[in-house]
Amino acid sequence: MVALERAEFDPGHGNGQSILYLNVALMVITNILMILRLYVRGVMAKSLGWDDLLAVVAWGLVVAFSCIEIVLLTKGVGYHLQDVPKETLFQLLSLFPVDKLVFISAGGFVRLSILACLPRLNRDRSFMTCAYGAFVATIITAVTSFLFVLLSCSPVSDVFNAAKPDRQCVSKYSLSRMRWAHSIISTILNIVIFGLCIWVSSSTNRTRAKVINMTLMLLLGLFAVVSTITRLILLLTTNMNVDITYTSLRVAPFFSLEINAGLWCGCLSAFQPLFEWTNNHYYNHYNMRKLSRSSAHDPLNDSWHRDYMTANPHVSIHGQPRDLKGDRMASDADGFAMLDNERGIKLTMEFSVHVEDRVYTGERSEDIVSRTPAWNAF
Protein backbone atom coordinates (compact mmCIF):
# COMPACT_ATOMS: atom_id res chain seq x y z
CA MET A 1 0.00 0.00 0.00
CA VAL A 2 2.93 2.31 0.66
CA ALA A 3 4.21 1.71 -2.87
CA LEU A 4 0.79 2.60 -4.29
CA GLU A 5 0.71 5.88 -2.41
CA ARG A 6 4.22 6.71 -3.56
CA ALA A 7 3.36 6.00 -7.17
CA GLU A 8 0.42 8.38 -7.02
CA PHE A 9 1.43 11.17 -4.66
CA ASP A 10 5.18 11.01 -4.10
CA PRO A 11 7.05 10.95 -7.41
CA GLY A 12 10.22 12.00 -5.58
CA HIS A 13 10.78 8.38 -4.62
CA GLY A 14 10.50 7.06 -8.18
CA ASN A 15 13.07 6.57 -10.91
CA GLY A 16 12.04 9.59 -12.96
CA GLN A 17 13.95 12.32 -11.14
CA SER A 18 16.44 12.64 -13.99
CA ILE A 19 13.53 13.29 -16.39
CA LEU A 20 12.20 15.97 -14.04
CA TYR A 21 15.54 17.79 -13.77
CA LEU A 22 16.17 17.46 -17.50
CA ASN A 23 12.85 18.99 -18.51
CA VAL A 24 13.17 21.84 -16.03
CA ALA A 25 16.66 22.68 -17.34
CA LEU A 26 15.47 22.46 -20.96
CA MET A 27 12.54 24.79 -20.28
CA VAL A 28 14.82 27.39 -18.66
CA ILE A 29 17.31 27.36 -21.55
CA THR A 30 14.55 27.40 -24.18
CA ASN A 31 12.77 30.35 -22.56
CA ILE A 32 16.00 32.37 -22.38
CA LEU A 33 16.93 31.70 -26.01
CA MET A 34 13.45 32.46 -27.32
CA ILE A 35 13.20 35.74 -25.40
CA LEU A 36 16.62 36.71 -26.73
CA ARG A 37 15.55 35.73 -30.25
CA LEU A 38 12.46 37.91 -30.13
CA TYR A 39 14.52 40.80 -28.78
CA VAL A 40 17.13 40.49 -31.55
CA ARG A 41 14.57 40.15 -34.32
CA GLY A 42 12.00 42.59 -33.00
CA VAL A 43 14.11 45.31 -31.35
CA MET A 44 17.63 45.14 -32.81
CA ALA A 45 16.95 44.05 -36.39
CA LYS A 46 13.25 44.98 -36.60
CA SER A 47 12.73 42.11 -39.02
CA LEU A 48 10.13 39.80 -37.51
CA GLY A 49 8.86 37.26 -40.02
CA TRP A 50 6.86 34.10 -40.47
CA ASP A 51 9.72 32.02 -39.11
CA ASP A 52 9.46 33.90 -35.81
CA LEU A 53 5.72 33.25 -35.64
CA LEU A 54 6.30 29.54 -36.24
CA ALA A 55 9.05 29.58 -33.62
CA VAL A 56 6.71 31.16 -31.05
CA VAL A 57 4.10 28.45 -31.67
CA ALA A 58 6.82 25.79 -31.43
CA TRP A 59 8.04 27.43 -28.21
CA GLY A 60 4.63 27.07 -26.58
CA LEU A 61 4.29 23.45 -27.72
CA VAL A 62 7.81 22.51 -26.57
CA VAL A 63 7.23 23.98 -23.12
CA ALA A 64 3.83 22.28 -22.95
CA PHE A 65 5.43 18.94 -23.84
CA SER A 66 8.01 19.30 -21.07
CA CYS A 67 5.21 20.10 -18.60
CA ILE A 68 3.27 17.01 -19.70
CA GLU A 69 6.39 14.89 -19.28
CA ILE A 70 6.68 16.15 -15.70
CA VAL A 71 2.98 15.44 -15.04
CA LEU A 72 3.41 11.89 -16.34
CA LEU A 73 5.96 11.29 -13.60
CA THR A 74 3.19 11.83 -11.05
CA LYS A 75 1.01 9.28 -12.84
CA GLY A 76 3.33 6.30 -12.56
CA VAL A 77 6.10 6.77 -15.16
CA GLY A 78 9.29 5.46 -13.60
CA TYR A 79 7.55 2.76 -11.58
CA HIS A 80 6.87 -0.83 -12.48
CA LEU A 81 3.39 -1.54 -13.76
CA GLN A 82 2.40 -3.67 -10.78
CA ASP A 83 3.21 -0.82 -8.39
CA VAL A 84 0.85 1.66 -10.04
CA PRO A 85 -2.79 1.72 -8.85
CA LYS A 86 -5.45 1.03 -11.45
CA GLU A 87 -7.03 4.48 -11.33
CA THR A 88 -3.65 6.17 -11.71
CA LEU A 89 -2.81 3.84 -14.60
CA PHE A 90 -6.00 4.85 -16.43
CA GLN A 91 -5.07 8.49 -15.97
CA LEU A 92 -1.62 7.78 -17.35
CA LEU A 93 -2.99 5.95 -20.41
CA SER A 94 -5.42 8.82 -21.02
CA LEU A 95 -2.55 11.33 -20.98
CA PHE A 96 -0.36 9.35 -23.39
CA PRO A 97 -2.36 10.43 -26.50
CA VAL A 98 -2.09 14.07 -25.39
CA ASP A 99 1.66 13.61 -25.00
CA LYS A 100 1.93 12.12 -28.49
CA LEU A 101 -0.16 14.84 -30.13
CA VAL A 102 1.81 17.64 -28.50
CA PHE A 103 5.12 16.00 -29.46
CA ILE A 104 4.06 15.56 -33.10
CA SER A 105 2.91 19.18 -33.27
CA ALA A 106 5.99 20.53 -31.51
CA GLY A 107 8.39 18.62 -33.75
CA GLY A 108 6.54 19.78 -36.86
CA PHE A 109 6.54 23.46 -35.90
CA VAL A 110 10.21 23.33 -34.86
CA ARG A 111 11.19 21.98 -38.28
CA LEU A 112 8.97 24.50 -40.05
CA SER A 113 10.50 27.40 -38.12
CA ILE A 114 14.01 26.32 -39.15
CA LEU A 115 13.04 25.82 -42.79
CA ALA A 116 11.29 29.21 -42.86
CA CYS A 117 14.43 30.88 -41.48
CA LEU A 118 16.90 29.36 -43.95
CA PRO A 119 15.76 31.46 -46.97
CA ARG A 120 16.97 34.53 -45.08
CA LEU A 121 20.49 33.13 -45.39
CA ASN A 122 20.44 31.70 -48.91
CA ARG A 123 18.15 32.53 -51.86
CA ASP A 124 19.72 30.20 -54.40
CA ARG A 125 17.10 28.59 -56.62
CA SER A 126 18.18 24.99 -56.07
CA PHE A 127 18.46 25.60 -52.34
CA MET A 128 14.98 27.13 -52.19
CA THR A 129 13.56 24.13 -54.07
CA CYS A 130 15.02 21.71 -51.50
CA ALA A 131 13.85 23.89 -48.61
CA TYR A 132 10.28 24.09 -49.92
CA GLY A 133 10.26 20.36 -50.57
CA ALA A 134 11.30 19.64 -46.98
CA PHE A 135 8.71 22.19 -45.81
CA VAL A 136 5.88 20.38 -47.60
CA ALA A 137 7.10 16.96 -46.44
CA THR A 138 7.18 18.19 -42.84
CA ILE A 139 3.59 19.44 -43.05
CA ILE A 140 2.35 16.19 -44.60
CA THR A 141 4.14 14.05 -42.00
CA ALA A 142 2.92 16.08 -39.04
CA VAL A 143 -0.70 16.33 -40.22
CA THR A 144 -0.92 12.63 -41.12
CA SER A 145 0.53 11.45 -37.81
CA PHE A 146 -1.58 13.92 -35.82
CA LEU A 147 -4.82 12.81 -37.47
CA PHE A 148 -3.95 9.12 -37.09
CA VAL A 149 -3.55 9.48 -33.32
CA LEU A 150 -6.54 11.79 -32.95
CA LEU A 151 -8.86 9.53 -34.95
CA SER A 152 -7.55 6.25 -33.56
CA CYS A 153 -10.78 5.78 -31.59
CA SER A 154 -14.43 6.30 -32.44
CA PRO A 155 -15.73 8.60 -31.11
CA VAL A 156 -12.71 10.87 -30.76
CA SER A 157 -13.40 11.48 -27.06
CA ASP A 158 -12.56 7.83 -26.33
CA VAL A 159 -8.94 8.53 -27.26
CA PHE A 160 -8.58 10.49 -24.03
CA ASN A 161 -10.63 8.13 -21.85
CA ALA A 162 -8.69 4.94 -21.29
CA ALA A 163 -11.01 3.89 -18.45
CA LYS A 164 -14.02 3.48 -20.73
CA PRO A 165 -14.80 -0.18 -21.41
CA ASP A 166 -15.32 -1.56 -24.92
CA ARG A 167 -13.61 1.29 -26.74
CA GLN A 168 -13.62 1.19 -30.55
CA CYS A 169 -9.91 1.89 -31.19
CA VAL A 170 -7.18 0.67 -33.48
CA SER A 171 -4.89 -2.03 -32.20
CA LYS A 172 -1.72 -1.37 -30.25
CA TYR A 173 0.18 -3.00 -33.10
CA SER A 174 -1.06 -0.34 -35.55
CA LEU A 175 -0.18 2.44 -33.11
CA SER A 176 3.33 1.01 -32.74
CA ARG A 177 3.77 0.87 -36.52
CA MET A 178 2.59 4.46 -36.82
CA ARG A 179 5.05 5.52 -34.12
CA TRP A 180 7.89 3.78 -35.93
CA ALA A 181 6.93 5.30 -39.29
CA HIS A 182 6.74 8.79 -37.79
CA SER A 183 10.13 8.34 -36.12
CA ILE A 184 11.77 7.12 -39.33
CA ILE A 185 10.38 9.99 -41.43
CA SER A 186 11.29 12.50 -38.70
CA THR A 187 14.84 11.19 -38.69
CA ILE A 188 15.09 11.60 -42.47
CA LEU A 189 13.68 15.13 -42.29
CA ASN A 190 16.10 16.09 -39.54
CA ILE A 191 19.01 14.83 -41.62
CA VAL A 192 17.75 16.78 -44.64
CA ILE A 193 17.42 19.98 -42.58
CA PHE A 194 20.89 19.40 -41.17
CA GLY A 195 22.20 19.05 -44.72
CA LEU A 196 20.52 22.33 -45.69
CA CYS A 197 22.23 24.02 -42.75
CA ILE A 198 25.59 22.71 -43.99
CA TRP A 199 24.71 24.02 -47.45
CA VAL A 200 24.02 27.47 -46.04
CA SER A 201 27.24 27.51 -44.02
CA SER A 202 29.31 26.61 -47.09
CA SER A 203 27.72 29.20 -49.39
CA THR A 204 27.70 32.32 -47.19
CA ASN A 205 30.52 34.79 -46.61
CA ARG A 206 32.73 33.45 -43.87
CA THR A 207 33.15 36.37 -41.55
CA ARG A 208 34.17 35.69 -37.99
CA ALA A 209 30.65 36.25 -36.64
CA LYS A 210 29.06 33.98 -39.24
CA VAL A 211 31.62 31.22 -38.65
CA ILE A 212 30.85 31.19 -34.91
CA ASN A 213 27.11 31.29 -35.53
CA MET A 214 27.14 28.54 -38.14
CA THR A 215 29.44 26.33 -36.05
CA LEU A 216 27.12 26.48 -33.05
CA MET A 217 24.08 25.90 -35.26
CA LEU A 218 25.66 22.86 -36.90
CA LEU A 219 26.66 21.40 -33.54
CA LEU A 220 23.12 21.75 -32.21
CA GLY A 221 21.74 20.33 -35.44
CA LEU A 222 24.06 17.35 -35.16
CA PHE A 223 22.96 16.84 -31.55
CA ALA A 224 19.29 16.90 -32.61
CA VAL A 225 19.96 14.34 -35.36
CA VAL A 226 21.80 12.04 -32.94
CA SER A 227 18.92 12.33 -30.44
CA THR A 228 16.43 11.43 -33.17
CA ILE A 229 18.42 8.40 -34.29
CA THR A 230 18.86 7.23 -30.69
CA ARG A 231 15.13 7.59 -30.05
CA LEU A 232 14.37 5.60 -33.20
CA ILE A 233 16.74 2.78 -32.21
CA LEU A 234 15.22 2.58 -28.73
CA LEU A 235 11.68 2.50 -30.12
CA LEU A 236 12.59 -0.29 -32.52
CA THR A 237 14.39 -2.38 -29.90
CA THR A 238 12.10 -1.83 -26.90
CA ASN A 239 8.73 -3.52 -26.43
CA MET A 240 6.64 -0.63 -25.14
CA ASN A 241 3.63 -2.90 -24.47
CA VAL A 242 5.44 -4.70 -21.63
CA ASP A 243 5.70 -2.78 -18.35
CA ILE A 244 4.93 0.44 -20.21
CA THR A 245 5.28 2.67 -17.16
CA TYR A 246 8.90 1.63 -16.64
CA THR A 247 10.14 1.01 -20.20
CA SER A 248 8.90 4.41 -21.39
CA LEU A 249 11.47 5.94 -19.05
CA ARG A 250 14.27 4.81 -21.39
CA VAL A 251 12.93 6.71 -24.38
CA ALA A 252 11.48 9.78 -22.62
CA PRO A 253 14.68 11.92 -22.45
CA PHE A 254 15.30 11.82 -26.20
CA PHE A 255 11.86 13.19 -27.08
CA SER A 256 12.56 16.36 -25.09
CA LEU A 257 16.17 16.64 -26.24
CA GLU A 258 15.24 16.37 -29.91
CA ILE A 259 12.63 19.14 -30.07
CA ASN A 260 14.47 21.49 -27.69
CA ALA A 261 17.76 21.15 -29.57
CA GLY A 262 15.93 21.78 -32.84
CA LEU A 263 14.34 24.94 -31.46
CA TRP A 264 17.75 26.14 -30.20
CA CYS A 265 19.19 25.56 -33.67
CA GLY A 266 16.50 27.79 -35.14
CA CYS A 267 17.23 30.46 -32.53
CA LEU A 268 20.93 30.52 -33.42
CA SER A 269 20.13 31.03 -37.08
CA ALA A 270 18.08 34.08 -36.01
CA PHE A 271 20.94 35.47 -33.87
CA GLN A 272 22.91 36.65 -36.94
CA PRO A 273 22.32 40.38 -36.23
CA LEU A 274 23.52 39.88 -32.65
CA PHE A 275 26.73 38.16 -33.76
CA GLU A 276 27.38 40.86 -36.36
CA TRP A 277 26.81 43.65 -33.82
CA THR A 278 29.18 41.97 -31.34
CA ASN A 279 31.83 41.48 -34.04
CA ASN A 280 31.59 45.12 -35.22
CA HIS A 281 31.72 46.40 -31.64
CA TYR A 282 34.85 44.36 -30.94
CA TYR A 283 36.42 45.45 -34.24
CA ASN A 284 35.82 49.15 -33.58
CA HIS A 285 37.07 48.86 -30.00
CA TYR A 286 40.23 47.12 -31.21
CA ASN A 287 40.88 49.80 -33.85
CA MET A 288 40.41 52.61 -31.33
CA ARG A 289 42.91 51.00 -28.96
CA LYS A 290 45.36 50.49 -31.82
CA LEU A 291 44.96 54.11 -32.88
CA SER A 292 45.44 55.40 -29.33
CA ARG A 293 48.69 53.44 -28.99
CA SER A 294 50.01 54.73 -32.32
CA SER A 295 48.98 58.39 -31.71
CA ALA A 296 51.08 59.23 -28.67
CA HIS A 297 52.39 62.41 -30.37
CA ASP A 298 50.69 64.93 -32.60
CA PRO A 299 51.93 64.48 -36.17
CA LEU A 300 51.22 68.13 -36.92
CA ASN A 301 54.02 69.15 -34.55
CA ASP A 302 56.59 67.11 -36.44
CA SER A 303 58.93 69.16 -38.68
CA TRP A 304 59.05 66.55 -41.43
CA HIS A 305 55.26 66.39 -41.43
CA ARG A 306 54.99 70.19 -41.82
CA ASP A 307 57.45 70.16 -44.73
CA TYR A 308 55.55 67.32 -46.34
CA MET A 309 52.25 69.13 -45.97
CA THR A 310 53.75 72.33 -47.40
CA ALA A 311 55.02 70.52 -50.50
CA ASN A 312 51.76 68.56 -50.91
CA PRO A 313 48.85 70.87 -50.25
CA HIS A 314 46.23 68.40 -51.49
CA VAL A 315 46.92 65.75 -48.82
CA SER A 316 43.96 65.21 -46.50
CA ILE A 317 44.04 63.52 -43.09
CA HIS A 318 40.85 62.16 -41.47
CA GLY A 319 38.99 63.32 -44.57
CA GLN A 320 39.81 67.03 -43.94
CA PRO A 321 41.86 68.91 -46.63
CA ARG A 322 44.61 71.18 -45.33
CA ASP A 323 46.19 74.38 -46.58
CA LEU A 324 49.86 75.13 -47.11
CA LYS A 325 50.45 75.77 -43.40
CA GLY A 326 49.11 72.38 -42.38
CA ASP A 327 45.96 73.85 -40.80
CA ARG A 328 42.49 72.57 -41.55
CA MET A 329 40.62 74.37 -44.30
CA ALA A 330 37.33 76.00 -43.45
CA SER A 331 35.53 74.25 -46.27
CA ASP A 332 35.05 70.51 -46.29
CA ALA A 333 33.77 70.29 -49.81
CA ASP A 334 36.65 68.06 -50.84
CA GLY A 335 36.48 65.94 -47.68
CA PHE A 336 34.66 62.64 -47.23
CA ALA A 337 32.81 60.95 -44.36
CA MET A 338 34.62 58.10 -42.69
CA LEU A 339 32.93 54.78 -41.97
CA ASP A 340 32.54 53.46 -38.46
CA ASN A 341 35.31 50.93 -38.89
CA GLU A 342 37.79 53.47 -40.39
CA ARG A 343 39.09 54.94 -37.15
CA GLY A 344 42.68 55.29 -38.33
CA ILE A 345 44.53 57.85 -40.47
CA LYS A 346 43.59 58.00 -44.14
CA LEU A 347 45.82 59.72 -46.69
CA THR A 348 44.32 60.84 -49.96
CA MET A 349 46.71 62.19 -52.59
CA GLU A 350 45.59 64.01 -55.71
CA PHE A 351 47.82 64.13 -58.79
CA SER A 352 47.45 66.48 -61.71
CA VAL A 353 49.37 65.83 -64.93
CA HIS A 354 49.67 68.60 -67.54
CA VAL A 355 51.29 68.17 -70.94
CA GLU A 356 52.32 71.44 -72.61
CA ASP A 357 54.25 72.40 -75.69
CA ARG A 358 57.31 74.43 -74.73
CA VAL A 359 60.31 75.87 -76.53
CA TYR A 360 63.61 74.24 -75.81
CA THR A 361 65.74 76.61 -73.73
CA GLY A 362 68.86 74.53 -73.48
CA GLU A 363 68.38 73.72 -69.78
CA ARG A 364 69.36 70.31 -68.59
CA SER A 365 66.65 67.94 -67.33
CA GLU A 366 68.35 67.81 -63.92
CA ASP A 367 67.89 71.58 -63.52
CA ILE A 368 64.24 71.36 -64.47
CA VAL A 369 63.52 68.48 -62.09
CA SER A 370 65.34 70.18 -59.21
CA ARG A 371 62.84 73.05 -59.30
CA THR A 372 59.71 70.89 -59.19
CA PRO A 373 57.63 70.56 -55.95
CA ALA A 374 58.02 66.79 -56.04
CA TRP A 375 61.82 67.14 -55.90
CA ASN A 376 61.59 69.68 -53.06
CA ALA A 377 59.27 67.36 -51.14
CA PHE A 378 61.70 64.48 -51.60
Coordinates of N, CA and C in Angstrom, one line a residue, residues 2-131:
V2 N 2.0 1.2 0.6 CA 2.9 2.3 0.7 C 3.4 2.6 -0.7
A3 N 3.7 1.5 -1.5 CA 4.2 1.7 -2.9 C 3.2 2.4 -3.7
L4 N 1.9 2.0 -3.5 CA 0.8 2.6 -4.3 C 0.7 4.1 -4.0
E5 N 0.8 4.5 -2.7 CA 0.7 5.9 -2.4 C 1.9 6.6 -3.0
R6 N 3.1 6.0 -3.0 CA 4.2 6.7 -3.6 C 4.1 6.9 -5.0
A7 N 3.5 5.9 -5.7 CA 3.4 6.0 -7.2 C 2.4 7.1 -7.5
E8 N 1.4 7.4 -6.7 CA 0.4 8.4 -7.0 C 0.8 9.8 -6.5
F9 N 1.3 9.9 -5.3 CA 1.4 11.2 -4.7 C 2.9 11.6 -4.4
D10 N 3.8 10.7 -4.5 CA 5.2 11.0 -4.1 C 6.1 10.6 -5.2
P11 N 6.2 11.3 -6.3 CA 7.1 10.9 -7.4 C 8.5 11.1 -7.1
G12 N 8.8 11.8 -6.0 CA 10.2 12.0 -5.6 C 10.9 10.7 -5.2
H13 N 10.2 9.7 -5.0 CA 10.8 8.4 -4.6 C 10.9 7.4 -5.8
G14 N 10.5 7.9 -7.0 CA 10.5 7.1 -8.2 C 11.8 7.1 -8.9
N15 N 11.9 6.6 -10.1 CA 13.1 6.6 -10.9 C 13.1 7.7 -12.0
G16 N 12.1 8.6 -11.9 CA 12.0 9.6 -13.0 C 12.6 11.0 -12.6
Q17 N 13.4 11.0 -11.5 CA 13.9 12.3 -11.1 C 14.8 12.9 -12.2
S18 N 15.6 12.1 -12.9 CA 16.4 12.6 -14.0 C 15.6 13.3 -15.1
I19 N 14.4 12.7 -15.4 CA 13.5 13.3 -16.4 C 13.0 14.6 -15.9
L20 N 12.7 14.7 -14.6 CA 12.2 16.0 -14.0 C 13.3 17.1 -14.2
Y21 N 14.5 16.8 -13.7 CA 15.5 17.8 -13.8 C 15.9 18.2 -15.2
L22 N 15.9 17.2 -16.1 CA 16.2 17.5 -17.5 C 15.2 18.4 -18.1
N23 N 13.9 18.2 -17.9 CA 12.9 19.0 -18.5 C 12.8 20.4 -17.9
V24 N 13.1 20.5 -16.6 CA 13.2 21.8 -16.0 C 14.3 22.6 -16.6
A25 N 15.5 22.0 -16.8 CA 16.7 22.7 -17.3 C 16.4 23.1 -18.8
L26 N 15.8 22.2 -19.6 CA 15.5 22.5 -21.0 C 14.5 23.6 -21.1
M27 N 13.5 23.7 -20.2 CA 12.5 24.8 -20.3 C 13.2 26.1 -20.0
V28 N 14.1 26.1 -19.0 CA 14.8 27.4 -18.7 C 15.7 27.9 -19.8
I29 N 16.4 27.0 -20.4 CA 17.3 27.4 -21.6 C 16.5 27.8 -22.8
T30 N 15.4 27.1 -23.0 CA 14.6 27.4 -24.2 C 13.9 28.8 -24.0
N31 N 13.4 29.0 -22.8 CA 12.8 30.4 -22.6 C 13.8 31.5 -22.7
I32 N 15.0 31.3 -22.2 CA 16.0 32.4 -22.4 C 16.3 32.6 -23.8
L33 N 16.6 31.5 -24.6 CA 16.9 31.7 -26.0 C 15.8 32.3 -26.8
M34 N 14.6 31.9 -26.5 CA 13.4 32.5 -27.3 C 13.2 33.9 -27.0
I35 N 13.3 34.3 -25.7 CA 13.2 35.7 -25.4 C 14.3 36.5 -26.1
L36 N 15.5 36.0 -26.1 CA 16.6 36.7 -26.7 C 16.4 36.8 -28.2
R37 N 15.8 35.7 -28.8 CA 15.6 35.7 -30.3 C 14.5 36.8 -30.6
L38 N 13.5 36.9 -29.8 CA 12.5 37.9 -30.1 C 13.0 39.3 -29.9
Y39 N 13.9 39.5 -29.0 CA 14.5 40.8 -28.8 C 15.4 41.2 -30.0
V40 N 16.2 40.2 -30.4 CA 17.1 40.5 -31.5 C 16.3 40.8 -32.8
R41 N 15.3 40.0 -33.1 CA 14.6 40.1 -34.3 C 13.6 41.3 -34.2
G42 N 13.0 41.5 -33.1 CA 12.0 42.6 -33.0 C 12.5 44.0 -32.7
V43 N 13.6 44.0 -31.8 CA 14.1 45.3 -31.4 C 15.4 45.7 -32.1
M44 N 16.4 44.8 -32.2 CA 17.6 45.1 -32.8 C 17.5 45.2 -34.3
A45 N 17.0 44.1 -34.9 CA 16.9 44.0 -36.4 C 15.6 44.6 -37.0
K46 N 14.6 44.6 -36.1 CA 13.2 45.0 -36.6 C 12.9 44.2 -37.9
S47 N 13.0 42.9 -37.8 CA 12.7 42.1 -39.0 C 12.0 40.8 -38.6
L48 N 10.9 41.0 -37.9 CA 10.1 39.8 -37.5 C 9.5 39.2 -38.8
G49 N 9.4 37.9 -38.8 CA 8.9 37.3 -40.0 C 8.0 36.0 -39.7
W50 N 7.7 35.3 -40.7 CA 6.9 34.1 -40.5 C 7.6 33.0 -39.7
D51 N 8.9 33.0 -39.9 CA 9.7 32.0 -39.1 C 9.7 32.3 -37.6
D52 N 9.6 33.6 -37.2 CA 9.5 33.9 -35.8 C 8.1 33.5 -35.3
L53 N 7.0 33.7 -36.1 CA 5.7 33.3 -35.6 C 5.7 31.7 -35.4
L54 N 6.2 31.0 -36.4 CA 6.3 29.5 -36.2 C 7.1 29.1 -35.0
A55 N 8.2 29.9 -34.8 CA 9.0 29.6 -33.6 C 8.3 29.8 -32.3
V56 N 7.5 30.9 -32.3 CA 6.7 31.2 -31.0 C 5.7 30.0 -30.8
V57 N 5.0 29.6 -31.8 CA 4.1 28.5 -31.7 C 4.9 27.2 -31.2
A58 N 6.0 26.9 -31.8 CA 6.8 25.8 -31.4 C 7.3 25.9 -30.0
W59 N 7.6 27.2 -29.6 CA 8.0 27.4 -28.2 C 7.0 27.0 -27.2
G60 N 5.7 27.4 -27.5 CA 4.6 27.1 -26.6 C 4.4 25.6 -26.5
L61 N 4.5 24.9 -27.7 CA 4.3 23.4 -27.7 C 5.4 22.7 -27.0
V62 N 6.7 23.2 -27.2 CA 7.8 22.5 -26.6 C 7.7 22.6 -25.1
V63 N 7.4 23.8 -24.6 CA 7.2 24.0 -23.1 C 6.1 23.1 -22.6
A64 N 5.0 23.1 -23.4 CA 3.8 22.3 -22.9 C 4.2 20.8 -22.9
F65 N 5.0 20.3 -23.9 CA 5.4 18.9 -23.8 C 6.3 18.6 -22.6
S66 N 7.2 19.5 -22.3 CA 8.0 19.3 -21.1 C 7.1 19.3 -19.8
C67 N 6.1 20.1 -19.8 CA 5.2 20.1 -18.6 C 4.4 18.8 -18.5
I68 N 4.0 18.3 -19.7 CA 3.3 17.0 -19.7 C 4.2 15.9 -19.3
E69 N 5.4 15.9 -19.7 CA 6.4 14.9 -19.3 C 6.6 14.9 -17.8
I70 N 6.6 16.1 -17.2 CA 6.7 16.1 -15.7 C 5.4 15.6 -15.0
V71 N 4.2 15.9 -15.6 CA 3.0 15.4 -15.0 C 2.9 13.9 -15.1
L72 N 3.4 13.3 -16.2 CA 3.4 11.9 -16.3 C 4.2 11.2 -15.2
L73 N 5.2 11.9 -14.7 CA 6.0 11.3 -13.6 C 5.1 11.1 -12.4
T74 N 4.1 12.0 -12.2 CA 3.2 11.8 -11.1 C 2.1 10.8 -11.3
K75 N 2.0 10.3 -12.5 CA 1.0 9.3 -12.8 C 1.6 7.9 -13.0
G76 N 2.8 7.7 -12.6 CA 3.3 6.3 -12.6 C 4.5 6.0 -13.5
V77 N 4.9 7.0 -14.3 CA 6.1 6.8 -15.2 C 7.3 6.7 -14.3
G78 N 8.1 5.7 -14.5 CA 9.3 5.5 -13.6 C 9.1 4.4 -12.6
Y79 N 7.9 3.9 -12.5 CA 7.5 2.8 -11.6 C 7.2 1.5 -12.4
H80 N 7.3 0.4 -11.8 CA 6.9 -0.8 -12.5 C 5.4 -0.9 -12.5
L81 N 4.8 -1.5 -13.5 CA 3.4 -1.5 -13.8 C 2.6 -2.1 -12.6
Q82 N 3.1 -3.1 -11.9 CA 2.4 -3.7 -10.8 C 2.4 -2.8 -9.6
D83 N 3.2 -1.7 -9.5 CA 3.2 -0.8 -8.4 C 2.3 0.4 -8.6
V84 N 1.7 0.5 -9.8 CA 0.8 1.7 -10.0 C -0.6 1.3 -9.8
P85 N -1.4 2.0 -9.1 CA -2.8 1.7 -8.9 C -3.6 1.8 -10.2
K86 N -4.7 1.1 -10.2 CA -5.5 1.0 -11.5 C -6.0 2.4 -11.9
E87 N -6.5 3.2 -11.0 CA -7.0 4.5 -11.3 C -5.9 5.4 -11.9
T88 N -4.8 5.4 -11.2 CA -3.6 6.2 -11.7 C -3.2 5.7 -13.1
L89 N -3.2 4.4 -13.3 CA -2.8 3.8 -14.6 C -3.7 4.3 -15.7
F90 N -5.1 4.3 -15.4 CA -6.0 4.8 -16.4 C -5.7 6.3 -16.7
Q91 N -5.4 7.1 -15.7 CA -5.1 8.5 -16.0 C -3.8 8.6 -16.8
L92 N -2.9 7.8 -16.6 CA -1.6 7.8 -17.4 C -1.9 7.4 -18.8
L93 N -2.7 6.4 -19.0 CA -3.0 6.0 -20.4 C -3.8 7.0 -21.1
S94 N -4.6 7.8 -20.4 CA -5.4 8.8 -21.0 C -4.6 10.0 -21.4
L95 N -3.4 10.2 -20.7 CA -2.5 11.3 -21.0 C -1.6 11.0 -22.1
F96 N -1.3 9.7 -22.3 CA -0.4 9.4 -23.4 C -0.7 9.9 -24.8
P97 N -2.0 9.8 -25.2 CA -2.4 10.4 -26.5 C -2.1 11.9 -26.5
V98 N -2.4 12.6 -25.4 CA -2.1 14.1 -25.4 C -0.6 14.3 -25.6
D99 N 0.2 13.5 -24.9 CA 1.7 13.6 -25.0 C 2.1 13.4 -26.4
K100 N 1.5 12.4 -27.1 CA 1.9 12.1 -28.5 C 1.5 13.3 -29.4
L101 N 0.3 13.8 -29.3 CA -0.2 14.8 -30.1 C 0.7 16.1 -30.0
V102 N 1.0 16.4 -28.7 CA 1.8 17.6 -28.5 C 3.2 17.4 -29.1
F103 N 3.8 16.2 -28.9 CA 5.1 16.0 -29.5 C 5.1 16.1 -31.0
I104 N 4.1 15.5 -31.6 CA 4.1 15.6 -33.1 C 3.9 17.0 -33.6
S105 N 3.1 17.8 -32.9 CA 2.9 19.2 -33.3 C 4.2 20.0 -33.0
A106 N 4.8 19.8 -31.8 CA 6.0 20.5 -31.5 C 7.1 20.2 -32.5
G107 N 7.3 19.0 -32.8 CA 8.4 18.6 -33.8 C 8.1 19.2 -35.1
G108 N 6.9 19.2 -35.6 CA 6.5 19.8 -36.9 C 6.8 21.3 -36.9
F109 N 6.3 22.0 -35.9 CA 6.5 23.5 -35.9 C 8.0 23.8 -35.7
V110 N 8.8 23.0 -35.0 CA 10.2 23.3 -34.9 C 10.9 23.2 -36.2
R111 N 10.6 22.2 -37.0 CA 11.2 22.0 -38.3 C 10.7 23.1 -39.2
L112 N 9.5 23.4 -39.2 CA 9.0 24.5 -40.1 C 9.6 25.8 -39.7
S113 N 9.9 26.1 -38.5 CA 10.5 27.4 -38.1 C 11.9 27.5 -38.6
I114 N 12.6 26.3 -38.6 CA 14.0 26.3 -39.1 C 14.0 26.5 -40.7
L115 N 13.1 25.7 -41.3 CA 13.0 25.8 -42.8 C 12.6 27.2 -43.3
A116 N 11.7 27.9 -42.5 CA 11.3 29.2 -42.9 C 12.4 30.2 -42.6
C117 N 13.3 29.9 -41.8 CA 14.4 30.9 -41.5 C 15.6 30.7 -42.5
L118 N 15.8 29.6 -43.1 CA 16.9 29.4 -44.0 C 16.9 30.2 -45.2
P119 N 15.7 30.6 -45.8 CA 15.8 31.5 -47.0 C 16.3 32.8 -46.7
R120 N 16.3 33.3 -45.4 CA 17.0 34.5 -45.1 C 18.5 34.5 -45.3
L121 N 19.0 33.3 -45.3 CA 20.5 33.1 -45.4 C 20.9 32.7 -46.8
N122 N 20.1 32.1 -47.6 CA 20.4 31.7 -48.9 C 19.2 31.7 -49.8
R123 N 19.3 32.4 -50.9 CA 18.1 32.5 -51.9 C 18.4 31.8 -53.2
D124 N 19.4 30.9 -53.2 CA 19.7 30.2 -54.4 C 18.5 29.4 -54.8
R125 N 18.3 29.3 -56.1 CA 17.1 28.6 -56.6 C 17.1 27.1 -56.2
S126 N 18.1 26.4 -56.4 CA 18.2 25.0 -56.1 C 18.0 24.8 -54.6
F127 N 18.6 25.7 -53.8 CA 18.5 25.6 -52.3 C 17.0 25.8 -51.9
M128 N 16.4 26.8 -52.5 CA 15.0 27.1 -52.2 C 14.1 26.0 -52.6
T129 N 14.4 25.3 -53.7 CA 13.6 24.1 -54.1 C 13.6 23.0 -53.0
C130 N 14.9 22.7 -52.5 CA 15.0 21.7 -51.5 C 14.3 22.1 -50.2
A131 N 14.5 23.4 -49.8 CA 13.9 23.9 -48.6 C 12.3 23.8 -48.7

